[in-house]
Structure formats: C-alpha cells, structure tokens
Short mmCIF file of C-alpha atoms in Angstrom, two decimals:
data_model
loop_
_atom_site.label_atom_id
_atom_site.label_comp_id
_atom_site.label_asym_id
_atom_site.label_seq_id
_atom_site.Cartn_x
_atom_site.Cartn_y
_atom_site.Cartn_z
CA MET A 1 0.00 0.00 0.00
CA ASP A 2 3.02 2.32 0.14
CA VAL A 3 2.50 2.74 -3.61
CA LEU A 4 -0.69 4.64 -2.77
CA TYR A 5 0.25 6.08 0.63
CA ARG A 6 3.32 7.76 2.13
CA THR A 7 4.63 7.97 5.68
CA GLY A 8 5.32 11.39 7.14
CA GLU A 9 5.50 13.25 10.42
CA THR A 10 3.72 16.27 11.85
CA GLN A 11 5.45 19.16 13.58
CA GLN A 12 4.62 17.46 16.87
CA GLY A 13 6.48 14.31 15.82
CA ILE A 14 3.31 12.26 15.22
CA THR A 15 3.65 9.71 12.40
CA THR A 16 1.18 10.18 9.54
CA TYR A 17 0.03 7.99 6.64
CA THR A 18 -1.47 10.02 3.82
CA PRO A 19 -2.45 9.31 0.19
CA ARG A 20 0.01 10.07 -2.60
CA LEU A 21 -2.49 12.44 -4.14
CA VAL A 22 -2.67 15.77 -5.90
CA SER A 23 -6.34 16.65 -6.29
CA LEU A 24 -7.44 19.73 -8.28
CA ASN A 25 -10.82 21.11 -7.24
CA LEU A 26 -13.07 24.11 -7.71
CA GLN A 27 -13.29 26.63 -4.90
CA GLY A 28 -15.88 25.50 -2.35
CA SER A 29 -15.90 21.85 -3.47
CA LEU A 30 -14.19 20.36 -0.40
CA GLY A 31 -17.16 20.61 1.98
CA SER A 32 -16.08 20.63 5.61
CA ILE A 33 -12.45 19.75 4.79
CA SER A 34 -9.84 22.48 4.53
CA SER A 35 -7.54 22.52 1.50
CA HIS A 36 -4.69 22.47 4.05
CA GLY A 37 -5.86 19.14 5.45
CA THR A 38 -6.29 18.38 9.14
CA LEU A 39 -2.84 17.24 10.20
CA TYR A 40 -1.18 20.62 10.62
CA ASN A 41 -2.28 23.74 12.39
CA GLU A 42 -3.55 26.21 9.85
CA VAL A 43 -2.37 29.76 10.43
CA ALA A 44 -5.26 32.21 10.25
CA PRO A 45 -4.74 34.82 7.54
CA VAL A 46 -3.94 38.30 8.78
CA PRO A 47 -6.44 40.82 7.39
CA SER A 48 -4.84 43.41 5.16
CA TYR A 49 -6.40 46.79 4.53
CA ALA A 50 -5.53 49.17 1.75
CA THR A 51 -3.74 52.16 3.26
CA THR A 52 -5.38 54.47 0.73
CA TRP A 53 -8.88 53.56 1.95
CA THR A 54 -10.20 55.55 4.87
CA GLY A 55 -13.80 54.32 4.88
CA ASN A 56 -15.38 51.53 6.88
CA VAL A 57 -14.42 47.91 6.18
CA SER A 58 -16.82 45.01 6.69
CA THR A 59 -16.19 41.30 6.33
CA HIS A 60 -18.80 38.86 5.03
CA ALA A 61 -18.11 35.17 5.72
CA SER A 62 -20.33 32.22 4.85
CA GLU A 63 -21.16 29.63 7.47
CA PRO A 64 -18.72 26.70 7.37
CA TYR A 65 -20.14 23.48 5.96
CA LYS A 66 -21.10 21.19 8.85
CA LYS A 67 -19.70 17.67 9.14
CA ASN A 68 -22.13 14.85 8.53
CA LEU A 69 -22.68 11.90 10.88
CA PHE A 70 -19.87 9.87 9.33
CA LEU A 71 -17.24 12.59 9.72
CA LYS A 72 -18.47 13.33 13.25
CA SER A 73 -18.10 9.66 14.15
CA LEU A 74 -14.52 9.69 12.88
CA CYS A 75 -13.73 12.65 15.13
CA VAL A 76 -15.23 10.87 18.14
CA GLU A 77 -13.35 7.66 17.34
CA GLU A 78 -10.08 9.54 16.90
CA GLN A 79 -10.51 11.34 20.21
CA GLU A 80 -11.29 8.07 21.99
CA ASN A 81 -8.20 6.42 20.51
CA LEU A 82 -6.10 9.38 21.63
CA THR A 83 -7.38 9.28 25.21
CA MET A 84 -6.92 5.50 25.41
CA ALA A 85 -3.37 5.88 24.11
CA ASN A 86 -2.80 8.23 27.04
CA GLY A 87 -4.02 5.57 29.45
CA VAL A 88 -7.54 6.90 29.96
CA ASN A 89 -10.61 4.84 29.12
CA SER A 90 -13.23 7.40 28.11
CA ARG A 91 -16.08 4.92 27.62
CA ASN A 92 -17.75 2.32 29.78
CA ASP A 93 -17.79 -1.13 28.24
CA GLY A 94 -21.58 -1.22 28.27
CA SER A 95 -22.14 2.22 26.80
CA LYS A 96 -23.99 2.63 23.53
CA ARG A 97 -22.25 3.95 20.46
CA GLU A 98 -23.00 7.61 19.86
CA PHE A 99 -23.53 7.04 16.12
CA LEU A 100 -25.20 3.92 14.76
CA ASP A 101 -23.95 2.46 11.47
CA LYS A 102 -27.45 2.40 9.98
CA ASP A 103 -27.89 6.11 10.71
CA ILE A 104 -24.51 6.89 9.13
CA VAL A 105 -25.34 4.88 5.99
CA GLU A 106 -28.73 6.60 5.69
CA SER A 107 -27.13 10.01 6.18
CA LEU A 108 -24.62 9.34 3.40
CA GLU A 109 -27.16 7.91 0.97
CA ASN A 110 -29.42 10.94 1.30
CA GLY A 111 -27.00 13.73 2.07
CA VAL A 112 -23.70 13.44 0.18
CA GLN A 113 -22.84 16.75 -1.50
CA PHE A 114 -19.05 16.57 -1.71
CA TRP A 115 -16.60 13.70 -2.22
CA THR A 116 -15.02 14.63 1.12
CA ASP A 117 -18.31 13.69 2.86
CA PHE A 118 -17.38 10.00 2.66
CA SER A 119 -13.58 10.24 2.79
CA LYS A 120 -12.00 8.63 5.81
CA VAL A 121 -8.32 9.52 5.44
CA HIS A 122 -6.30 12.56 6.46
CA TYR A 123 -4.76 14.54 3.61
CA HIS A 124 -1.33 16.10 3.36
CA PRO A 125 -1.33 19.92 3.05
CA LYS A 126 0.12 19.55 -0.46
CA SER A 127 -2.67 17.24 -1.67
CA LEU A 128 -5.77 19.41 -2.07
CA TYR A 129 -5.55 22.34 -4.50
CA GLU A 130 -8.43 24.69 -5.28
CA LEU A 131 -8.36 26.61 -8.56
CA SER A 132 -8.48 30.30 -7.80
CA GLY A 133 -11.39 32.35 -9.10
CA VAL A 134 -13.66 29.42 -10.07
CA TRP A 135 -16.39 28.56 -7.56
CA MET A 136 -18.46 25.41 -7.43
CA GLY A 137 -22.14 26.07 -8.12
CA VAL A 138 -21.60 29.72 -8.96
CA GLN A 139 -20.59 29.34 -12.59
CA ASP A 140 -20.58 26.61 -15.21
CA PHE A 141 -17.38 24.66 -15.67
CA ASP A 142 -18.64 22.24 -18.29
CA ASN A 143 -16.46 22.53 -21.41
CA TYR A 144 -12.90 22.77 -22.59
CA GLY A 145 -13.03 26.51 -23.33
CA ILE A 146 -14.17 27.48 -19.83
CA GLY A 147 -11.21 25.64 -18.33
CA TRP A 148 -8.89 27.28 -20.86
CA ASP A 149 -10.14 30.73 -19.80
CA ALA A 150 -9.99 30.02 -16.06
CA PHE A 151 -6.66 28.26 -15.70
CA SER A 152 -3.32 30.03 -16.06
CA TRP A 153 -0.31 27.73 -16.15
CA THR A 154 1.99 30.69 -15.49
CA SER A 155 0.34 31.62 -12.20
CA GLN A 156 -0.84 28.23 -10.94
CA GLY A 157 0.90 25.49 -12.92
CA GLU A 158 4.29 25.63 -11.23
CA GLU A 159 2.77 25.29 -7.77
CA ILE A 160 0.78 22.23 -8.93
CA SER A 161 3.92 20.75 -10.52
CA GLU A 162 5.83 21.25 -7.29
CA ARG A 163 3.15 19.33 -5.43
CA LEU A 164 3.30 16.56 -8.01
CA ARG A 165 7.07 16.19 -7.54
CA PHE A 166 6.40 15.61 -3.87
CA PHE A 167 4.12 12.61 -4.53
CA VAL A 168 5.07 11.53 -8.04
CA GLU A 169 3.88 8.16 -9.34
CA ASP A 170 3.32 6.90 -12.86
CA TRP A 171 -0.41 6.53 -13.39
CA VAL A 172 -2.98 9.30 -13.38
CA SER A 173 -6.77 9.65 -13.15
CA MET A 174 -8.44 12.74 -14.59
CA ASP A 175 -11.96 14.05 -15.10
CA ASP A 176 -12.21 15.20 -18.72
CA SER A 177 -15.94 15.92 -18.87
CA GLY A 178 -15.80 19.68 -18.32
CA GLY A 179 -13.41 22.55 -17.78
CA PHE A 180 -10.99 20.30 -15.92
CA SER A 181 -10.11 18.73 -19.27
CA SER A 182 -8.19 21.88 -20.23
CA VAL A 183 -6.47 21.97 -16.83
CA ALA A 184 -5.63 18.27 -17.17
CA ALA A 185 -4.10 18.74 -20.63
CA ASP A 186 -1.71 21.47 -19.46
CA PHE A 187 -0.86 19.47 -16.36
CA LEU A 188 -0.26 16.26 -18.32
CA GLU A 189 1.90 18.04 -20.88
CA ASN A 190 4.13 19.29 -18.07
CA ILE A 191 4.36 15.80 -16.54
CA ALA A 192 5.37 14.30 -19.90
CA ASP A 193 8.05 16.96 -20.41
CA GLU A 194 9.48 16.64 -16.93
CA TYR A 195 9.38 12.83 -16.65
CA THR A 196 10.33 11.84 -20.18
CA ASN A 197 11.26 8.25 -19.35
CA THR A 198 8.23 7.55 -17.18
CA PRO A 199 5.35 5.71 -18.92
CA ILE A 200 2.02 7.35 -18.08
CA LEU A 201 -1.19 5.33 -17.85
CA LEU A 202 -4.13 7.76 -17.99
CA PHE A 203 -7.67 6.96 -16.85
CA SER A 204 -9.89 9.60 -18.43
CA VAL A 205 -12.93 9.34 -16.16
CA ARG A 206 -16.28 11.07 -16.42
CA GLY A 207 -19.75 10.78 -14.93
CA PRO A 208 -23.01 10.14 -16.81
CA THR A 209 -23.83 12.62 -19.57
CA PRO A 210 -26.43 15.18 -18.46
CA ASP A 211 -29.47 15.57 -20.67
CA ILE A 212 -29.44 18.49 -23.07
CA ASN A 213 -32.30 20.17 -24.85
CA PRO A 214 -32.76 18.14 -28.08
CA GLU A 215 -33.58 21.39 -29.88
CA SER A 216 -30.36 23.08 -28.71
CA ARG A 217 -27.96 22.57 -31.61
CA LYS A 218 -25.40 24.79 -29.90
CA GLN A 219 -25.26 22.60 -26.77
CA ALA A 220 -24.90 19.42 -28.83
CA VAL A 221 -22.09 20.89 -30.94
CA SER A 222 -20.26 22.14 -27.83
CA ARG A 223 -20.46 18.73 -26.14
CA ASP A 224 -19.35 16.76 -29.21
CA LEU A 225 -16.45 19.13 -29.87
CA HIS A 226 -15.43 19.01 -26.23
CA ASP A 227 -15.23 15.22 -26.36
CA ALA A 228 -13.13 15.28 -29.54
CA VAL A 229 -10.78 18.05 -28.38
CA SER A 230 -10.34 16.66 -24.88
CA PHE A 231 -9.42 13.21 -26.16
CA SER A 232 -7.07 14.67 -28.79
CA ARG A 233 -5.29 16.92 -26.29
CA LEU A 234 -4.83 14.27 -23.58
CA SER A 235 -3.75 11.33 -25.76
CA PRO A 236 -0.30 12.53 -26.93
CA TYR A 237 1.07 12.83 -23.41
CA CYS A 238 0.52 9.25 -22.23
CA LYS A 239 1.48 5.75 -23.27
CA LEU A 240 -1.94 4.29 -22.55
CA ILE A 241 -5.28 6.11 -22.28
CA VAL A 242 -8.39 4.43 -20.88
CA PRO A 243 -11.64 6.37 -21.53
CA THR A 244 -13.89 5.48 -18.58
CA GLY A 245 -17.49 6.46 -17.92
CA LEU A 246 -20.74 5.54 -19.67
CA PRO A 247 -23.38 8.08 -20.74
CA ARG A 248 -25.93 6.12 -18.67
CA LEU A 249 -24.35 3.76 -16.16
CA SER A 250 -27.72 2.73 -14.69
CA GLY A 251 -28.99 1.26 -17.96
CA SER A 252 -25.77 -0.46 -18.97
CA LYS A 253 -25.07 -4.17 -18.97
CA ALA A 254 -22.20 -3.53 -16.56
CA SER A 255 -24.72 -2.58 -13.85
CA ARG A 256 -26.72 -5.79 -14.17
CA PHE A 257 -26.45 -6.48 -10.43
CA LEU A 258 -26.36 -2.83 -9.35
CA ASN A 259 -29.02 -0.20 -8.63
CA ILE A 260 -27.44 3.05 -9.80
CA VAL A 261 -28.93 6.53 -9.73
CA ASP A 262 -27.09 8.34 -12.51
CA GLU A 263 -27.78 11.74 -10.99
CA LYS A 264 -25.79 10.78 -7.88
CA PRO A 265 -22.00 11.08 -8.37
CA TYR A 266 -21.81 9.23 -5.04
CA HIS A 267 -23.18 6.13 -6.81
CA CYS A 268 -21.32 6.31 -10.12
CA SER A 269 -17.94 7.21 -8.66
CA ALA A 270 -18.07 4.12 -6.43
CA VAL A 271 -18.28 1.84 -9.47
CA TYR A 272 -15.40 3.55 -11.29
CA ALA A 273 -13.29 3.70 -8.13
CA ALA A 274 -13.81 -0.04 -7.55
CA ALA A 275 -12.82 -0.75 -11.16
CA LEU A 276 -9.65 1.38 -10.99
CA LEU A 277 -8.65 -0.07 -7.62
CA SER A 278 -9.09 -3.61 -8.98
CA ILE A 279 -7.30 -3.16 -12.30
CA SER A 280 -4.34 -1.47 -10.58
CA LEU A 281 -3.91 -4.24 -7.99
CA PRO A 282 -0.87 -5.84 -9.76
CA PHE A 283 1.03 -2.54 -9.32
CA ARG A 284 0.77 -3.00 -5.54
CA MET A 285 1.63 -6.71 -5.39
CA GLU A 286 4.99 -7.83 -4.07
CA PRO A 287 6.68 -9.60 -6.99
CA VAL A 288 7.96 -13.07 -6.19
CA GLY A 289 11.01 -14.77 -7.68
CA PRO A 290 10.82 -17.19 -10.62
CA THR A 291 10.96 -20.21 -8.32
CA ALA A 292 8.83 -18.76 -5.51
CA SER A 293 5.06 -18.80 -5.24
CA SER A 294 2.39 -17.18 -3.10
CA SER A 295 -0.92 -18.62 -2.00
CA TYR A 296 -2.42 -15.12 -1.75
CA VAL A 297 -1.50 -13.27 -4.97
CA SER A 298 -0.21 -13.97 -8.44
CA GLY A 299 0.68 -11.92 -11.51
CA ALA A 300 2.43 -8.80 -10.17
CA MET A 301 3.35 -6.25 -12.88
CA ASP A 302 4.43 -2.62 -12.89
CA VAL A 303 2.98 0.11 -15.12
CA ASN A 304 5.84 -0.09 -17.62
CA GLU A 305 5.31 -3.83 -18.13
CA VAL A 306 1.56 -3.31 -18.67
CA VAL A 307 2.24 -0.54 -21.20
CA GLN A 308 4.70 -2.72 -23.12
CA MET A 309 2.27 -5.63 -23.12
CA LEU A 310 -0.83 -3.70 -24.27
CA ALA A 311 0.67 -1.04 -26.54
CA GLY A 312 4.07 -2.44 -27.41
CA GLN A 313 2.83 -5.15 -29.74
CA ALA A 314 2.81 -4.88 -33.55
CA ARG A 315 -0.42 -2.88 -33.54
CA GLN A 316 0.82 -0.03 -31.29
CA ASN A 317 -2.68 0.71 -29.94
CA MET A 318 -2.68 3.11 -26.99
CA VAL A 319 -6.48 3.37 -26.45
CA GLN A 320 -7.70 0.69 -24.06
CA ILE A 321 -11.12 -0.62 -23.07
CA LEU A 322 -11.91 -1.07 -19.37
CA ASP A 323 -14.25 -3.99 -18.62
CA VAL A 324 -15.60 -4.95 -15.21
CA ALA A 325 -17.63 -7.70 -13.53
CA MET A 326 -19.12 -6.27 -10.33
CA PRO A 327 -19.72 -8.54 -8.55
CA ALA A 328 -18.00 -11.34 -10.44
CA PRO A 329 -19.96 -14.62 -10.68
CA SER A 330 -18.70 -17.86 -9.24
CA LEU A 331 -16.18 -19.75 -11.32
CA SER A 332 -18.57 -22.62 -11.95
CA GLY A 333 -20.09 -20.84 -14.92
CA LYS A 334 -23.54 -21.98 -13.75
CA GLN A 335 -24.45 -18.99 -11.59
CA ASN A 336 -27.14 -17.11 -13.56
CA GLU A 337 -25.87 -19.02 -16.61
CA MET A 338 -23.03 -16.58 -17.26
CA THR A 339 -19.31 -17.23 -16.96
CA LEU A 340 -16.75 -14.82 -15.57
CA LEU A 341 -15.58 -13.86 -19.09
CA GLU A 342 -19.16 -13.22 -20.24
CA ASN A 343 -19.75 -10.97 -17.22
CA LEU A 344 -16.83 -8.67 -18.08
CA LEU A 345 -18.64 -5.70 -19.62
CA PRO A 346 -17.28 -2.32 -20.75
CA LEU A 347 -17.15 0.87 -18.70
CA THR A 348 -15.62 2.53 -21.77
CA PRO A 349 -18.23 4.29 -23.97
CA ASP A 350 -18.91 3.67 -27.67
CA VAL A 351 -17.44 0.15 -27.70
CA ALA A 352 -18.53 -2.29 -30.43
CA GLU A 353 -19.96 -5.64 -29.32
CA ASN A 354 -19.05 -9.11 -30.57
CA VAL A 355 -15.92 -7.99 -32.41
CA GLU A 356 -13.60 -10.80 -33.48
CA ASP A 357 -10.11 -9.36 -33.18
CA LEU A 358 -7.25 -11.80 -33.70
CA GLN A 359 -4.75 -9.13 -32.57
CA ALA A 360 -6.40 -8.42 -29.19
CA VAL A 361 -4.28 -8.27 -26.03
CA GLU A 362 -5.79 -8.48 -22.53
CA PHE A 363 -4.67 -7.68 -18.99
CA MET A 364 -7.05 -9.04 -16.36
CA THR A 365 -7.34 -9.03 -12.56
CA VAL A 366 -9.57 -11.22 -10.39
CA LEU A 367 -10.13 -10.50 -6.69
CA GLY A 368 -11.68 -12.93 -4.20
CA ALA A 369 -13.36 -15.24 -6.72
CA LEU A 370 -15.89 -17.72 -5.38
CA SER A 371 -15.83 -21.40 -6.26
CA ALA A 372 -18.89 -23.43 -7.26
CA GLU A 373 -19.46 -24.31 -3.58
CA GLY A 374 -19.49 -20.66 -2.52
CA HIS A 375 -16.04 -20.72 -0.89
CA ARG A 376 -13.13 -18.48 -1.86
CA ALA A 377 -11.30 -20.12 -4.75
CA SER A 378 -7.55 -20.52 -4.39
CA VAL A 379 -5.17 -18.59 -6.61
CA SER A 380 -4.30 -21.73 -8.57
CA GLN A 381 -7.99 -22.62 -9.00
CA VAL A 382 -8.73 -19.19 -10.46
CA ARG A 383 -5.80 -19.43 -12.87
CA ASP A 384 -6.76 -22.90 -14.04
CA LEU A 385 -10.46 -22.13 -14.50
CA VAL A 386 -9.90 -18.81 -16.31
CA HIS A 387 -7.37 -20.36 -18.69
CA ALA A 388 -9.77 -23.25 -19.29
CA ALA A 389 -12.56 -20.77 -20.09
CA PHE A 390 -10.41 -19.21 -22.80
CA GLN A 391 -10.19 -22.59 -24.51
CA HIS A 392 -13.95 -22.59 -25.04
CA ILE A 393 -14.35 -19.21 -26.74
CA ASP A 394 -14.17 -18.72 -30.50
CA THR A 395 -11.69 -15.83 -30.61
CA ARG A 396 -8.91 -15.79 -28.04
CA PRO A 397 -6.55 -12.84 -27.48
CA VAL A 398 -3.13 -13.16 -29.01
CA PHE A 399 -1.66 -12.48 -25.56
CA PHE A 400 -3.24 -12.59 -22.13
CA HIS A 401 -2.01 -11.81 -18.60
CA LEU A 402 -3.93 -12.76 -15.45
CA ALA A 403 -3.36 -11.34 -11.95
CA VAL A 404 -5.16 -12.97 -9.03
CA SER A 405 -5.73 -12.02 -5.39
CA LEU A 406 -7.33 -14.25 -2.79
CA CYS A 407 -8.70 -11.16 -1.04
CA PRO A 408 -12.08 -9.85 -2.33
CA LEU A 409 -12.96 -6.17 -2.67
CA PRO A 410 -13.99 -5.00 0.81
CA ILE A 411 -17.11 -2.85 1.05
CA PRO A 412 -16.47 -0.07 3.60
CA LEU A 413 -19.22 1.56 5.64
CA THR A 414 -19.22 4.61 3.38
CA PHE A 415 -19.85 2.63 0.17
CA PRO A 416 -23.23 3.61 -1.35
CA SER A 417 -26.20 1.24 -1.31
CA ILE A 418 -25.96 0.22 -4.96
CA PHE A 419 -26.09 -3.58 -4.89
CA SER A 420 -29.28 -5.32 -6.02
CA ASN A 421 -31.13 -7.76 -3.80
CA LEU A 422 -29.56 -10.62 -5.78
CA VAL A 423 -26.18 -9.95 -4.12
CA GLY A 424 -25.39 -11.78 -0.88
CA GLN A 425 -23.25 -10.85 2.11
CA GLN A 426 -19.99 -12.09 0.54
CA GLY A 427 -20.92 -10.85 -2.92
CA GLU A 428 -22.37 -14.17 -4.06
CA LEU A 429 -25.07 -13.98 -6.74
CA VAL A 430 -28.35 -15.71 -5.95
CA GLY A 431 -31.29 -16.75 -8.09
CA SER A 432 -34.08 -15.05 -6.11
CA PRO A 433 -34.26 -11.75 -4.19
CA ILE A 434 -32.80 -11.81 -0.68
CA SER A 435 -34.90 -8.94 0.65
CA GLU A 436 -37.84 -6.75 -0.30
CA SER A 437 -35.59 -3.73 -0.62
CA SER A 438 -34.24 -3.30 -4.14
CA SER A 439 -30.88 -1.91 -2.92
CA ARG A 440 -28.33 -3.28 -0.48
CA GLY A 441 -25.36 -1.46 1.02
CA SER A 442 -22.38 -1.95 3.29
CA LEU A 443 -24.46 -3.25 6.21
CA ASP A 444 -25.75 -6.10 4.01
CA VAL A 445 -22.81 -6.74 1.64
CA HIS A 446 -19.42 -6.94 3.35
CA SER A 447 -17.23 -7.82 0.36
CA ILE A 448 -17.57 -8.82 -3.28
CA PRO A 449 -15.56 -10.87 -5.79
CA MET A 450 -14.40 -8.52 -8.51
CA ALA A 451 -12.90 -8.83 -11.98
CA ALA A 452 -11.53 -6.08 -14.22
CA ARG A 453 -9.81 -6.08 -17.59
CA LEU A 454 -7.87 -3.74 -19.86
CA ARG A 455 -8.37 -4.74 -23.48
CA SER A 456 -6.45 -3.64 -26.55
CA SER A 457 -9.02 -4.33 -29.26
CA SER A 458 -10.45 -2.92 -32.47
CA ALA A 459 -13.76 -2.82 -30.58
CA VAL A 460 -12.72 0.71 -29.53
CA LEU A 461 -12.92 1.88 -33.17
CA PRO A 462 -16.42 3.47 -32.87
CA LEU A 463 -15.14 5.76 -30.10
CA LEU A 464 -12.17 6.92 -32.20
CA GLN A 465 -14.28 7.30 -35.34
CA SER A 466 -16.88 9.43 -33.57
CA ARG A 467 -14.18 11.72 -32.12
CA LEU A 468 -12.59 12.11 -35.58
CA ARG A 469 -15.91 12.63 -37.33
CA ASN A 470 -17.03 15.31 -34.88
CA LEU A 471 -13.71 17.15 -34.98
CA HIS A 472 -13.76 17.35 -38.80
CA GLY A 473 -17.46 17.84 -39.36
CA LEU A 474 -18.12 20.30 -36.54
CA GLY A 475 -14.82 22.13 -36.25
CA ILE A 476 -12.45 21.87 -39.22
CA GLN A 477 -14.40 21.63 -42.46
CA ARG A 478 -15.40 24.82 -44.28
CA GLY A 479 -18.55 26.25 -42.77
CA ALA A 480 -18.30 23.97 -39.70
CA PRO A 481 -20.85 25.06 -37.07
CA GLY A 482 -18.31 24.89 -34.24
CA ALA A 483 -15.36 26.66 -35.90
CA GLN A 484 -15.94 29.93 -34.03
CA LEU A 485 -16.41 28.08 -30.75
CA LEU A 486 -13.03 26.33 -31.14
CA ARG A 487 -11.36 29.66 -31.87
CA SER A 488 -12.84 31.02 -28.64
CA TRP A 489 -11.28 28.04 -26.87
CA GLY A 490 -7.86 29.11 -28.15
CA PHE A 491 -7.37 26.67 -31.05
CA GLU A 492 -5.95 27.69 -34.41
CA LYS A 493 -6.71 25.77 -37.63
CA ASP A 494 -3.21 24.25 -37.85
CA GLU A 495 -3.50 22.82 -34.33
CA LEU A 496 -6.94 21.35 -35.09
CA GLU A 497 -5.69 19.74 -38.30
CA GLU A 498 -2.82 18.23 -36.34
CA MET A 499 -5.32 16.73 -33.88
CA GLY A 500 -7.35 15.36 -36.79
CA GLU A 501 -4.25 13.76 -38.31
CA MET A 502 -3.40 12.07 -35.01
CA LEU A 503 -6.93 10.67 -34.67
CA SER A 504 -6.83 9.49 -38.30
CA LYS A 505 -3.65 7.53 -37.63
CA MET A 506 -5.28 5.84 -34.61
CA VAL A 507 -8.31 4.86 -36.69
CA VAL A 508 -6.25 3.59 -39.64
CA ALA A 509 -3.97 1.54 -37.35
CA LEU A 510 -6.92 -0.33 -35.84
CA ASP A 511 -9.05 -0.41 -38.98
CA SER A 512 -6.31 -1.91 -41.13
CA HIS A 513 -5.67 -4.68 -38.60
CA GLN A 514 -9.39 -5.39 -38.39
CA ILE A 515 -9.64 -5.68 -42.19
CA SER A 516 -6.58 -7.91 -42.26
CA SER A 517 -8.03 -10.16 -39.56
CA ASP A 518 -11.38 -10.40 -41.35
CA SER A 519 -9.72 -11.36 -44.65
CA ASP A 520 -7.66 -14.02 -42.90
#
C-alpha cells in the first residue's frame, strides 16, 4: 500500500500515513475539509487593509459546511483512541455507540454533496488544491473553453507541478468531462516533459452525460467538440489512455447487479473507483522470484510492463477498453448461466460488441473469486479455471495476462447502497431476491468478488471514429458550425488539423488490422 500512501511526520512528531495524491478542485468543493488538510495547524490569515482607503471595512463570511454523521463519528473515534493511548478509558464497556452504522449509511445515501463527505483519510497539506477564481455552483465549468479561460499555467501550474514532484507516481486519473479537461491537458503536458522516461497510464474518467435540450444545436455541438478536443489533447502525453465512464451507467449491462442513480456522483464514482482499484492491484503486489510462489496473490506487474504488453505489440494501440464484472460470478459458470468472461462488460463508452479481433491483447485481474461451492477459490484454481474458459471461446486474445488475489474487494461503511437484492453478504449472486428492498449497502454486503480487464481491441474503433468525425465535421471543415467556438477556446486551424491527423492515424492503425483479420 506504500504505492498509494506515504509515511510522514507532523510538527509534533506524530507519524502520519497520507495518500500520494494531488487533487485539483473548484473553490468550495471540499465541503467541511480544509484545503490544508487536518494534520497541521492552519495559520489564520492576517487581514490586510488598503492604506489608501479611509472608509469603513466590513467582512462577510459564509457559514462553514457542517460535518455529517460519518465525519463526526470519525472525530469521536479519533478522540477516543487518543485518550486510550494516554491511558484513559473514556467509555464504559456497556455504553452505547454515539452514532449507529445504519444512521450513518442513511445520512450518506441521502445527504452526500461533496466527495469529502465519505472520505476517511487525512490529507497532506500539499494534496488538495483549489483553482483560484472558479467557484463550485456559482458558474458553469462544463467545457474545454471554460477551463482554458480560467486556468493560467503561469500563475498556478508551477505550484501544482511542485506538489506533483512531492508525490510523483506513474499513473494518473483525470476528469475530462468539463473545464478540468483543459487543466488536465496542461498538467499532463508538463508531466510528460518533466518525466520523459516515465510511462504514463491515464484513466480519463467522467460521470453520466447530463441531458441536453434536443432542440439546442449549440449545446450538442459544444459537447461533441469538447469530447473530440479533450481526447485529442490528452492522448499525446501518455502511453496508454483508458476512456472510462458511460453516458448512462444505470442502464448499462455492466450494472446488471447494481441499482445506480445516474444523478448521484456518489453512486457512479463508487463503481469507477472499484474498477480502478481492482485493475491497478498488480502494481501493488509484491513480486515473487521465478521459483517462488504465493498462495495469496499472483501476476504482479508494474505500469511499464503493462504498457509494453498492451501497446508495445505490432499494432501499437494506446487506447484501451476497461471492462468490469461487479460482482464477479462464481467460477462454476452456472451462476445465472453466465461465466466470468461473459460478465466482463465495458465501462468505456462507444465500444462495439461481438468484435472478433485476432490481434487483441488483454490484462485481467480477479479479486476474491468464489468457487462453485461458494467458498473463496484458491489462486491456482482461479488461474486454471480462467485459462480453461479461454479454450472454449471462439476468438482468443493473441496475448493474455492474469493477476489474481485471494482477497475480495472490501465494502467499507461509506460505500453507497448500490447492490441489487440478488447480491449476498460475501458478494455471491443468488437466483431469487434476498430482501424486499431493491438496494443493499455496506451493512448487508461486506465484500464482493471482482474482476476487471484492460483490453487492446479494435472494438474501440467506434469511439475513435466518432471523435474524428465530430472534430472534422463540426470544427475543421469549411462552414463547420463549431469553428468559431473552437477559436474562442484558443485553437488555431493548424492545431486542429494536427489533432485530426493524429486521430486518423489511430483509426487507420486499428481499422487496417481489423480488415486484415477479417480477410484471414
């Protein structure tokens, strides 16, 4: 876990364990958490008054956002641990807990407004950065041009880069659905320039697409151009890019055993976070020697090895598909008549179905798989059964890597109530509803078996083709309806044509291999 967390020390000599994280946020988007974190004493700003002003001065301050039940319970627990560490027992053994788990879960399900509302960890003062001059809820921040106007690399970029150097790792997750796409592009360009020999794996994550007025041509053009420009600007600075986030997660096949409310980022982000945590597991595994073995994990790889495997083949495809099975079915193949491989369904948008690609390469992780009897399957059982399953499919990948962990994905108290009533306590899938309630949460489901996969496949062609088509048809061609909009976002015609050429090369590279495979 030291890949994701770092050890430090406060000014009082207290050891800390904080995420290796640089998080860029809008002003006012951190809820009750300060951008300085909670580990260090924050020095109150000294008011400064203009010496040329002789009139009255008044200060208007908004009420601080109050902590919810979950955050309050953490404070109580932390205080109790501190007093017990000092040799004082602050609670009687028979006393009732001040906050009940069911009340905390209900509070979160109905009251989450900020991602910090369900965050349990302390943050380092260098982790949380708020963009100056852009306030959450006050103004729109929903397209590339708005981010381009609001963010100045000269005034803010160097400070962000300095924070990155403090935590630096080699894979990145970014929201590219709005103005943060522009911020992300500048940030990623700087990372690529400064760390030239470091392979970057980029997860380009976004929430469900909000509905737009079907009669608003301007809104539709802006959204389509944003998608094309954002993808084109982010792609050149990474070795692998994984577009993640479906327009409607609730209606997708990937949410077959989930009850998602698309309008709740609390729900959708949990699915994507679980997928990213699962697919990145091999980066955190301790590699074993060639003659050694482990009964707990198998298949450790670092980011560079994954990049070489997925994008270093003859095809040179950098755009990957993220598939997930959440929860994963038992390895018997009989549970709900679907096998593990059939349950792996895309979280990447615009992916073609049933594509036979003889050049496909796959990188797969399986966590806490259940056997036919409902017990945790051993690492060797998972390997054997997954490899056997590949022998029974028509088109197998040209190369395949499997990483396995005996440990399932734990469901913490703060996880939203998104599991259907066909999901049992250990994540097992059952044939009939367990309860009358349609949704089950962390009090009912304690862990789940999980499978995730990165796939280099020509099935991603529709995504690339739509980005290319929109860029040309809406922004580059003579009389394009979005040409003026792109100019307002700071793009000249030469730069747009360069983006179009890059997208064309991606399409041709995959399309030619697909044609070759079909003819074979």
